[in-house]
Short mmCIF file of C-alpha atoms in Angstrom, two decimals:
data_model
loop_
_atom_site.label_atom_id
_atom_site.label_comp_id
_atom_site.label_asym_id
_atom_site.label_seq_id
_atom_site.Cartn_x
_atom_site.Cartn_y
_atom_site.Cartn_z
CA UNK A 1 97.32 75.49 228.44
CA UNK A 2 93.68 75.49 229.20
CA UNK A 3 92.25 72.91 231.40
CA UNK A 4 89.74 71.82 228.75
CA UNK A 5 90.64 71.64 225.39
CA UNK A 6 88.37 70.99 221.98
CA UNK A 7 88.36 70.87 218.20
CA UNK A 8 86.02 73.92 217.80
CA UNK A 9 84.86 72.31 214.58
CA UNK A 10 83.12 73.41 212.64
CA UNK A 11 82.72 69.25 211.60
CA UNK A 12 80.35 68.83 208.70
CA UNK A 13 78.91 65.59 207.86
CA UNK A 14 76.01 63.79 205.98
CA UNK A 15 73.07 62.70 207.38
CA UNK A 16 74.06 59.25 208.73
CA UNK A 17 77.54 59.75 209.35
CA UNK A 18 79.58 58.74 212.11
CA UNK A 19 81.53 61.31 213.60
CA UNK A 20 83.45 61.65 216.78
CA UNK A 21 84.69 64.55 218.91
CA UNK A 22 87.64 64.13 221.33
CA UNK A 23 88.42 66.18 224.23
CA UNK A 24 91.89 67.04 226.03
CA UNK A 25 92.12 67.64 229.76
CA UNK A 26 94.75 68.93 232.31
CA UNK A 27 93.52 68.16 235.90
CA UNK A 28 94.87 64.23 236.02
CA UNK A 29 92.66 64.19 239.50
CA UNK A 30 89.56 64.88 237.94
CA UNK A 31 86.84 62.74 238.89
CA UNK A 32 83.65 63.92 236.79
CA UNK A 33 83.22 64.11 233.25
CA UNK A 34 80.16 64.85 230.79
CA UNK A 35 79.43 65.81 227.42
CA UNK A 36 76.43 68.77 227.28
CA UNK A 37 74.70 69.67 224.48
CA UNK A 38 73.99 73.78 223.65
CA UNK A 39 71.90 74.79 220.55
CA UNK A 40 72.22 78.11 219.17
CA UNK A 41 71.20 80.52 221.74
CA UNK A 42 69.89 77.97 224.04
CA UNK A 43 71.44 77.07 227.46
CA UNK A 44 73.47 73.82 227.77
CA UNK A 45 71.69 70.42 228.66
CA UNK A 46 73.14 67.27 229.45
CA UNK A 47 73.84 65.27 226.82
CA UNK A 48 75.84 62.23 229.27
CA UNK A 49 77.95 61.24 231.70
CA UNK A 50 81.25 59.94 231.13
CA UNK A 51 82.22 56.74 233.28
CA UNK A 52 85.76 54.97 233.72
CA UNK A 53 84.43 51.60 231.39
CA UNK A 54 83.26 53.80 229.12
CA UNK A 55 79.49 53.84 228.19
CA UNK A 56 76.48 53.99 225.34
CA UNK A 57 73.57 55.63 225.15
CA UNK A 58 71.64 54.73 221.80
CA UNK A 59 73.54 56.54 219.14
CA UNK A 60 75.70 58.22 221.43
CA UNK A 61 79.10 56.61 223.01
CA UNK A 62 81.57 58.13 225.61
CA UNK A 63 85.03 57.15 226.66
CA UNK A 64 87.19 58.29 228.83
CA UNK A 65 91.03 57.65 229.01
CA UNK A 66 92.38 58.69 231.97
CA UNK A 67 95.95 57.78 231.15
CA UNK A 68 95.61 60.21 228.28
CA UNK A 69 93.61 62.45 229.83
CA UNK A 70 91.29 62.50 227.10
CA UNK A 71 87.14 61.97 226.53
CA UNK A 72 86.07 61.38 223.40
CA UNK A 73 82.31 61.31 222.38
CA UNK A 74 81.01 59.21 219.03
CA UNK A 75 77.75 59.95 217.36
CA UNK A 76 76.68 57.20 214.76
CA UNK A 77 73.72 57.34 212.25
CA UNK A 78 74.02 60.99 212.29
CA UNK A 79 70.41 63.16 212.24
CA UNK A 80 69.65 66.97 211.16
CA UNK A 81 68.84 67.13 214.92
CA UNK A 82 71.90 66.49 215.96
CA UNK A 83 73.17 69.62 214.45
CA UNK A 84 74.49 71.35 217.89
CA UNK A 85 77.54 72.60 220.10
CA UNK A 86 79.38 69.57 222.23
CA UNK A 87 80.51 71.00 225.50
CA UNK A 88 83.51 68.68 226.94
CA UNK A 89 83.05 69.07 230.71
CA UNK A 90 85.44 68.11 233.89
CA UNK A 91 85.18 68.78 237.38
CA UNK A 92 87.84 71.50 238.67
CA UNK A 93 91.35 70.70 240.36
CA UNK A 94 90.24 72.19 243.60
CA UNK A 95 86.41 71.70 244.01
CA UNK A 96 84.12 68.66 242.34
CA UNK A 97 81.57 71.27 242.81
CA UNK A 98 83.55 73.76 239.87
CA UNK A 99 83.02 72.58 236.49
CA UNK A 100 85.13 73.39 233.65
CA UNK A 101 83.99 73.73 230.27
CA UNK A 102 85.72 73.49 226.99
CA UNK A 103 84.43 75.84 224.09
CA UNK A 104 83.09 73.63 222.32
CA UNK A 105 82.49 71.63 219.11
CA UNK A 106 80.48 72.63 216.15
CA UNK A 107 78.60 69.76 214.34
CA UNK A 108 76.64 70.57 211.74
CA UNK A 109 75.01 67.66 209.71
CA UNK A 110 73.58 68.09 206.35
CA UNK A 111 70.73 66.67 204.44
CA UNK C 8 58.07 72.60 237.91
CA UNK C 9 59.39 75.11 236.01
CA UNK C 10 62.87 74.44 236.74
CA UNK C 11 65.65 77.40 236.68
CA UNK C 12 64.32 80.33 235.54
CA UNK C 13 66.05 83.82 235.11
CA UNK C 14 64.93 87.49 234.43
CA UNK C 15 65.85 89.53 232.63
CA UNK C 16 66.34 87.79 229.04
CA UNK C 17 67.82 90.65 227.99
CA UNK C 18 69.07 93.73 229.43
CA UNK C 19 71.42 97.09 228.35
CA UNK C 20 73.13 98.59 230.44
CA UNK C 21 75.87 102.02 230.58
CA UNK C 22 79.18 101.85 232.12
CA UNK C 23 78.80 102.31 235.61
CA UNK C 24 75.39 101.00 236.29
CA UNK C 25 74.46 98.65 238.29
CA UNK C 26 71.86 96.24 238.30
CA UNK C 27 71.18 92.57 239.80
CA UNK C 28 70.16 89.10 237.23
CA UNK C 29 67.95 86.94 239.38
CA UNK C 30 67.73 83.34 238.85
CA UNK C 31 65.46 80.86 240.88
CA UNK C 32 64.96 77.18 241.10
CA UNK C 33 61.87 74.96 242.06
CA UNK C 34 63.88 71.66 242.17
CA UNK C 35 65.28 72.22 245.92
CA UNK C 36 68.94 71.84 245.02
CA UNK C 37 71.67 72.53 247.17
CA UNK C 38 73.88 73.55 244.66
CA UNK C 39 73.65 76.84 242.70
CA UNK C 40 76.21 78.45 239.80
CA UNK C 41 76.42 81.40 237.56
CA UNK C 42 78.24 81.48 234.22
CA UNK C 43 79.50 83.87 231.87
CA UNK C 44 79.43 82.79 227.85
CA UNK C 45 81.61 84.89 225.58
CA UNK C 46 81.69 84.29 221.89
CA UNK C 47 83.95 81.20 220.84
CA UNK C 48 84.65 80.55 223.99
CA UNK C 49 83.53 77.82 227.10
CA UNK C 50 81.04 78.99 230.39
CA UNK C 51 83.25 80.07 232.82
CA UNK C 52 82.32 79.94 236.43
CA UNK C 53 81.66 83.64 238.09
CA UNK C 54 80.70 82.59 241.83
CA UNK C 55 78.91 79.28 242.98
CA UNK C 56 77.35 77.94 246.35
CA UNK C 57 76.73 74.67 247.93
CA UNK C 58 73.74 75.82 249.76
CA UNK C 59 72.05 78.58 251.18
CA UNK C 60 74.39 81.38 253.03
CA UNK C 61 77.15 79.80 251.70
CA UNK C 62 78.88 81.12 248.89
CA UNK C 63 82.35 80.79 246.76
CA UNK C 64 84.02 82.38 244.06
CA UNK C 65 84.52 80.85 240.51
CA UNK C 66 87.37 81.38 237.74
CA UNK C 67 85.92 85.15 237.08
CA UNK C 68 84.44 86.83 240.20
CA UNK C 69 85.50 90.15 239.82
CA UNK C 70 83.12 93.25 239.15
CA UNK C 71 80.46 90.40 240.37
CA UNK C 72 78.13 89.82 244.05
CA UNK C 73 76.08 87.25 244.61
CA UNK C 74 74.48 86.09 247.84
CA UNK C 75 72.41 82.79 249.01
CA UNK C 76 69.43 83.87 251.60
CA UNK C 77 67.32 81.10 250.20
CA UNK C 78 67.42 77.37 249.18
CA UNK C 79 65.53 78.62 245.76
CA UNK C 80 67.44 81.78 244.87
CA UNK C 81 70.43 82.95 243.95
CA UNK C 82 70.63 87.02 242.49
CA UNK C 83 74.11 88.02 240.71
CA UNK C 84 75.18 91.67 241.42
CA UNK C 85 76.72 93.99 239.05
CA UNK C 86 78.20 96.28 241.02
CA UNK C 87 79.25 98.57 238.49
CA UNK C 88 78.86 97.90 234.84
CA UNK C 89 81.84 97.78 232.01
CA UNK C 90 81.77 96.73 228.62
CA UNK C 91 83.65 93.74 229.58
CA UNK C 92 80.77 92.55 231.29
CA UNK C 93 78.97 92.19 228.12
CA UNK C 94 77.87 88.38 227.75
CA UNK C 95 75.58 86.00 228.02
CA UNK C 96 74.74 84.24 231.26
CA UNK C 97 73.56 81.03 232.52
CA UNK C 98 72.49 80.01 236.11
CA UNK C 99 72.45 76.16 237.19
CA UNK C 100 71.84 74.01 240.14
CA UNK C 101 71.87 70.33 240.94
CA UNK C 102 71.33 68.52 243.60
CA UNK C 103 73.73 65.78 245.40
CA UNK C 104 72.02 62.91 243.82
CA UNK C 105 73.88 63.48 240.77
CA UNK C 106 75.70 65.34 238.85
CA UNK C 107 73.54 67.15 236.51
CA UNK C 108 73.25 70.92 235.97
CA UNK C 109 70.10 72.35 234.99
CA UNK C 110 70.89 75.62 233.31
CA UNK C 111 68.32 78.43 232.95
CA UNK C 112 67.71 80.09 229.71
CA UNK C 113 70.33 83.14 230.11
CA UNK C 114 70.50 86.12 230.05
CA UNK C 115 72.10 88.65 227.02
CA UNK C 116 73.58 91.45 228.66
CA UNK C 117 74.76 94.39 226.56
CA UNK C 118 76.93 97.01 228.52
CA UNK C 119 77.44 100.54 226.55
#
């Protein structure tokens, strides 16, 4: 089993959608989790940290479920721009300084 | 600042060659990583280190070298090139105040 697991998508939604991604991990003493963003080509950049109460950032919500083991990410009002690869993201078993990443999840968004 | 930078963008190589991918960062973070991307499939960690002359290995390490001399760099050695090796990769660092890696643009590497 890997240690990060995704829906590689692709997902393909209307402009102004609401779509979600969820995320599947092994390591139930992970500590850190994140959601990056990676355009084609491009190297990843943060998209947000996950917390434990779960947490918002304008369009964009995270949760995490620890007793699932699982992160999920929701996009609402869905824009062209968002058009991307979702990287899941937990810190490794053995080292918070290893970061695991799942292959990601393909959103494409259409006009 | 220009952040995490890394030369070459793109480089091709023959079996058995060996070269070195440099990556640098202005931000003066402790922490420095290098990835490998593969098509369909998630970075995976090669070698990583929490500061300089200290050094670690990742998930995939082999055929790899890297070293730490400095706060700001942080070279990846190919020791000897195999077609395996062809990927795309990605140095990061962060610092302690949080979590967040800054990635560098990549670099494609083609091995014949």
């Amino acid at each position: 089993r890997k240690e990060v697991e995704q829906d590689p998508g692709p997902f393909n939604v209307p402009e102004g959608a609401t779509v979600a991604f969820n995320c599947t991990y092994s390591n139930s003493a992970s500590q850190s989790f994140f959601w990056y963003r990676q355009d084609c080509r491009k190297e990843p950049k943060l998209l947000m940290s996950v917390y434990s109460s779960g947490n918002e950032d304008g369009r964009f919500t995270a949760q995490l479920n620890r007793a699932s083991q699982y992160i999920s990410l929701l996009i609402r009002d869905s824009k062209l721009s968002d058009s991307a690869t979702y990287l899941c993201v937990v810190n490794a078993m053995d080292s918070s300084y290893k970061l695991i990443f799942g292959s990601g999840t393909r959103l494409l968004v259409r006009p | 600042n220009a952040g995490v930078t890394q030369t070459p963008k793109f480089q091709v190589l023959k079996t058995g060659q060996s070269m070195t991918l440099q990556c640098a960062q202005d931000m003066n973070h402790e922490y420095m990583s290098w990835y490998r991307q593969d098509p369909g499939m998630g970075l995976r960690l090669i070698h990583y280190s929490v500061g300089a002359g200290i050094t670690d290995q990742g998930e995939v390490p082999n055929g790899y070298n890297v070293s730490r001399s400095t706060t700001e760099d942080f070279p990846l050695r190919l020791l000897s090139a195999a077609p395996s090796q062809t990927s795309v990769y990605f140095c990061a660092s962060w610092g302690t105040s949080d979590n967040e890696q800054f990635f560098g643009p990549g670099t494609r590497l083609t091995v014949l």
